[in-house]
Amino acid sequence: MSTIGKRIRDARVKCGISVDDLAARLGKNRATVYRYESDDIENFPISIIGSLSDALGVSPAYLMGWIDEEKPATPVDDGLSEIAEIFTQLSAENRSKLLELSHLYLDAQRKSGENQ
């Protein structure tokens, strides 16, 4: 059974993405990506799995080792994983503000009849 790090590296190589490119897509530095790939991180941050799977075109279940097949990740609306990543970094007060702002935009969209 392969490790998360090996699966990340294999998927990255298969996609033809450099470590620097992957690091940029994740908003991390190259050393962090190398640490992911070498399984050198004791408590792997689960919050990064979605961003990794999107960047590498594989499912989160594949990266976690729950399935052995490299199935493409379920298409996610542009920016959704980025928004989730940002949201997890916000303070409770700023999360509340962001949710309030999101509701305002959603209400305005509904009133104008815009599609999702």
PDB file of C-alpha atoms in Angstrom:
ATOM      1  CA  MET A   1       0.000   0.000   0.000  1.00  0.00           C
ATOM      2  CA  SER A   2       1.391   3.372  -0.935  1.00  0.00           C
ATOM      3  CA  THR A   3       1.554   6.338   1.388  1.00  0.00           C
ATOM      4  CA  ILE A   4      -0.141   9.712   0.956  1.00  0.00           C
ATOM      5  CA  GLY A   5       3.244  11.187   0.083  1.00  0.00           C
ATOM      6  CA  LYS A   6       3.906   8.615  -2.633  1.00  0.00           C
ATOM      7  CA  ARG A   7       0.438   9.137  -4.070  1.00  0.00           C
ATOM      8  CA  ILE A   8       0.951  12.912  -4.123  1.00  0.00           C
ATOM      9  CA  ARG A   9       4.317  12.567  -5.865  1.00  0.00           C
ATOM     10  CA  ASP A  10       3.064   9.968  -8.368  1.00  0.00           C
ATOM     11  CA  ALA A  11       0.048  12.101  -9.268  1.00  0.00           C
ATOM     12  CA  ARG A  12       2.182  15.234  -9.577  1.00  0.00           C
ATOM     13  CA  VAL A  13       4.680  13.519 -11.865  1.00  0.00           C
ATOM     14  CA  LYS A  14       1.893  11.956 -13.938  1.00  0.00           C
ATOM     15  CA  CYS A  15       0.328  15.426 -14.409  1.00  0.00           C
ATOM     16  CA  GLY A  16       3.680  16.920 -15.347  1.00  0.00           C
ATOM     17  CA  ILE A  17       3.480  19.491 -12.558  1.00  0.00           C
ATOM     18  CA  SER A  18       6.693  20.670 -10.935  1.00  0.00           C
ATOM     19  CA  VAL A  19       7.052  20.942  -7.172  1.00  0.00           C
ATOM     20  CA  ASP A  20       7.194  24.726  -7.539  1.00  0.00           C
ATOM     21  CA  ASP A  21       3.970  24.781  -9.585  1.00  0.00           C
ATOM     22  CA  LEU A  22       2.160  22.603  -7.063  1.00  0.00           C
ATOM     23  CA  ALA A  23       3.440  24.745  -4.200  1.00  0.00           C
ATOM     24  CA  ALA A  24       2.145  27.878  -5.950  1.00  0.00           C
ATOM     25  CA  ARG A  25      -1.277  26.311  -6.536  1.00  0.00           C
ATOM     26  CA  LEU A  26      -1.495  25.381  -2.867  1.00  0.00           C
ATOM     27  CA  GLY A  27      -0.114  28.655  -1.540  1.00  0.00           C
ATOM     28  CA  LYS A  28       2.707  26.750   0.153  1.00  0.00           C
ATOM     29  CA  ASN A  29       6.461  26.735  -0.332  1.00  0.00           C
ATOM     30  CA  ARG A  30       8.386  24.022  -2.161  1.00  0.00           C
ATOM     31  CA  ALA A  31       9.862  22.650   1.081  1.00  0.00           C
ATOM     32  CA  THR A  32       6.359  21.962   2.381  1.00  0.00           C
ATOM     33  CA  VAL A  33       5.427  20.073  -0.795  1.00  0.00           C
ATOM     34  CA  TYR A  34       8.633  18.028  -0.535  1.00  0.00           C
ATOM     35  CA  ARG A  35       7.719  17.255   3.073  1.00  0.00           C
ATOM     36  CA  TYR A  36       4.242  16.131   1.967  1.00  0.00           C
ATOM     37  CA  GLU A  37       5.759  13.875  -0.679  1.00  0.00           C
ATOM     38  CA  SER A  38       8.338  12.362   1.654  1.00  0.00           C
ATOM     39  CA  ASP A  39       5.752  11.721   4.409  1.00  0.00           C
ATOM     40  CA  ASP A  40       7.898  13.923   6.611  1.00  0.00           C
ATOM     41  CA  ILE A  41       4.904  15.599   8.246  1.00  0.00           C
ATOM     42  CA  GLU A  42       3.761  13.778  11.352  1.00  0.00           C
ATOM     43  CA  ASN A  43       0.212  15.180  11.405  1.00  0.00           C
ATOM     44  CA  PHE A  44      -0.722  15.660   7.765  1.00  0.00           C
ATOM     45  CA  PRO A  45      -3.151  18.623   7.519  1.00  0.00           C
ATOM     46  CA  ILE A  46      -6.447  17.195   6.336  1.00  0.00           C
ATOM     47  CA  SER A  47      -7.531  20.669   5.206  1.00  0.00           C
ATOM     48  CA  ILE A  48      -5.084  20.498   2.291  1.00  0.00           C
ATOM     49  CA  ILE A  49      -6.456  17.259   0.782  1.00  0.00           C
ATOM     50  CA  GLY A  50      -9.172  19.011  -1.252  1.00  0.00           C
ATOM     51  CA  SER A  51      -6.748  21.534  -2.720  1.00  0.00           C
ATOM     52  CA  LEU A  52      -4.228  18.798  -3.477  1.00  0.00           C
ATOM     53  CA  SER A  53      -6.793  16.609  -5.201  1.00  0.00           C
ATOM     54  CA  ASP A  54      -8.007  19.545  -7.313  1.00  0.00           C
ATOM     55  CA  ALA A  55      -4.461  20.517  -8.301  1.00  0.00           C
ATOM     56  CA  LEU A  56      -3.495  16.936  -9.155  1.00  0.00           C
ATOM     57  CA  GLY A  57      -6.754  15.847 -10.805  1.00  0.00           C
ATOM     58  CA  VAL A  58      -7.313  12.887  -8.497  1.00  0.00           C
ATOM     59  CA  SER A  59      -9.943  12.180  -5.891  1.00  0.00           C
ATOM     60  CA  PRO A  60      -9.393  12.917  -2.216  1.00  0.00           C
ATOM     61  CA  ALA A  61     -10.193   9.250  -1.534  1.00  0.00           C
ATOM     62  CA  TYR A  62      -7.274   8.218  -3.740  1.00  0.00           C
ATOM     63  CA  LEU A  63      -4.843  10.540  -1.965  1.00  0.00           C
ATOM     64  CA  MET A  64      -5.983   9.245   1.428  1.00  0.00           C
ATOM     65  CA  GLY A  65      -5.478   5.643   0.307  1.00  0.00           C
ATOM     66  CA  TRP A  66      -9.128   4.712   0.676  1.00  0.00           C
ATOM     67  CA  ILE A  67      -9.286   3.608  -2.967  1.00  0.00           C
ATOM     68  CA  ASP A  68      -6.532   2.347  -5.224  1.00  0.00           C
ATOM     69  CA  GLU A  69      -7.808   3.718  -8.514  1.00  0.00           C
ATOM     70  CA  GLU A  70      -6.756   7.160  -9.657  1.00  0.00           C
ATOM     71  CA  LYS A  71     -10.179   8.492 -10.494  1.00  0.00           C
ATOM     72  CA  PRO A  72     -10.430  12.130 -11.438  1.00  0.00           C
ATOM     73  CA  ALA A  73     -11.625  14.385  -8.692  1.00  0.00           C
ATOM     74  CA  THR A  74     -15.261  15.347  -8.816  1.00  0.00           C
ATOM     75  CA  PRO A  75     -15.399  18.663 -10.628  1.00  0.00           C
ATOM     76  CA  VAL A  76     -15.600  21.510  -8.155  1.00  0.00           C
ATOM     77  CA  ASP A  77     -16.834  24.950  -8.996  1.00  0.00           C
ATOM     78  CA  ASP A  78     -13.914  27.332  -9.588  1.00  0.00           C
ATOM     79  CA  GLY A  79     -12.661  28.833  -6.385  1.00  0.00           C
ATOM     80  CA  LEU A  80     -14.585  26.589  -3.984  1.00  0.00           C
ATOM     81  CA  SER A  81     -11.519  24.893  -2.505  1.00  0.00           C
ATOM     82  CA  GLU A  82      -9.752  28.255  -2.288  1.00  0.00           C
ATOM     83  CA  ILE A  83     -12.693  29.758  -0.428  1.00  0.00           C
ATOM     84  CA  ALA A  84     -12.757  26.785   1.956  1.00  0.00           C
ATOM     85  CA  GLU A  85      -9.030  27.129   2.601  1.00  0.00           C
ATOM     86  CA  ILE A  86      -9.347  30.856   3.294  1.00  0.00           C
ATOM     87  CA  PHE A  87     -12.395  30.303   5.502  1.00  0.00           C
ATOM     88  CA  THR A  88     -10.510  27.851   7.725  1.00  0.00           C
ATOM     89  CA  GLN A  89      -7.832  30.480   8.320  1.00  0.00           C
ATOM     90  CA  LEU A  90     -10.229  33.234   9.385  1.00  0.00           C
ATOM     91  CA  SER A  91     -11.041  34.131  12.961  1.00  0.00           C
ATOM     92  CA  ALA A  92     -14.541  33.309  14.225  1.00  0.00           C
ATOM     93  CA  GLU A  93     -15.510  36.972  13.918  1.00  0.00           C
ATOM     94  CA  ASN A  94     -14.307  37.202  10.315  1.00  0.00           C
ATOM     95  CA  ARG A  95     -15.982  33.890   9.420  1.00  0.00           C
ATOM     96  CA  SER A  96     -19.250  35.367  10.646  1.00  0.00           C
ATOM     97  CA  LYS A  97     -18.701  38.499   8.545  1.00  0.00           C
ATOM     98  CA  LEU A  98     -17.895  36.436   5.462  1.00  0.00           C
ATOM     99  CA  LEU A  99     -21.033  34.335   5.900  1.00  0.00           C
ATOM    100  CA  GLU A 100     -23.123  37.468   6.323  1.00  0.00           C
ATOM    101  CA  LEU A 101     -21.629  38.958   3.158  1.00  0.00           C
ATOM    102  CA  SER A 102     -22.222  35.682   1.289  1.00  0.00           C
ATOM    103  CA  HIS A 103     -25.883  35.723   2.283  1.00  0.00           C
ATOM    104  CA  LEU A 104     -26.211  39.292   1.024  1.00  0.00           C
ATOM    105  CA  TYR A 105     -24.757  38.309  -2.353  1.00  0.00           C
ATOM    106  CA  LEU A 106     -26.985  35.249  -2.554  1.00  0.00           C
ATOM    107  CA  ASP A 107     -30.098  37.288  -1.756  1.00  0.00           C
ATOM    108  CA  ALA A 108     -29.169  39.889  -4.383  1.00  0.00           C
ATOM    109  CA  GLN A 109     -28.586  37.112  -6.918  1.00  0.00           C
ATOM    110  CA  ARG A 110     -31.970  35.559  -6.199  1.00  0.00           C
ATOM    111  CA  LYS A 111     -33.723  38.946  -6.507  1.00  0.00           C
ATOM    112  CA  SER A 112     -32.063  39.664  -9.829  1.00  0.00           C
ATOM    113  CA  GLY A 113     -32.896  36.198 -11.160  1.00  0.00           C
ATOM    114  CA  GLU A 114     -29.289  35.306 -11.949  1.00  0.00           C
ATOM    115  CA  ASN A 115     -28.473  31.645 -12.430  1.00  0.00           C
ATOM    116  CA  GLN A 116     -26.112  29.857 -10.091  1.00  0.00           C
TER     117      GLN A 116
END
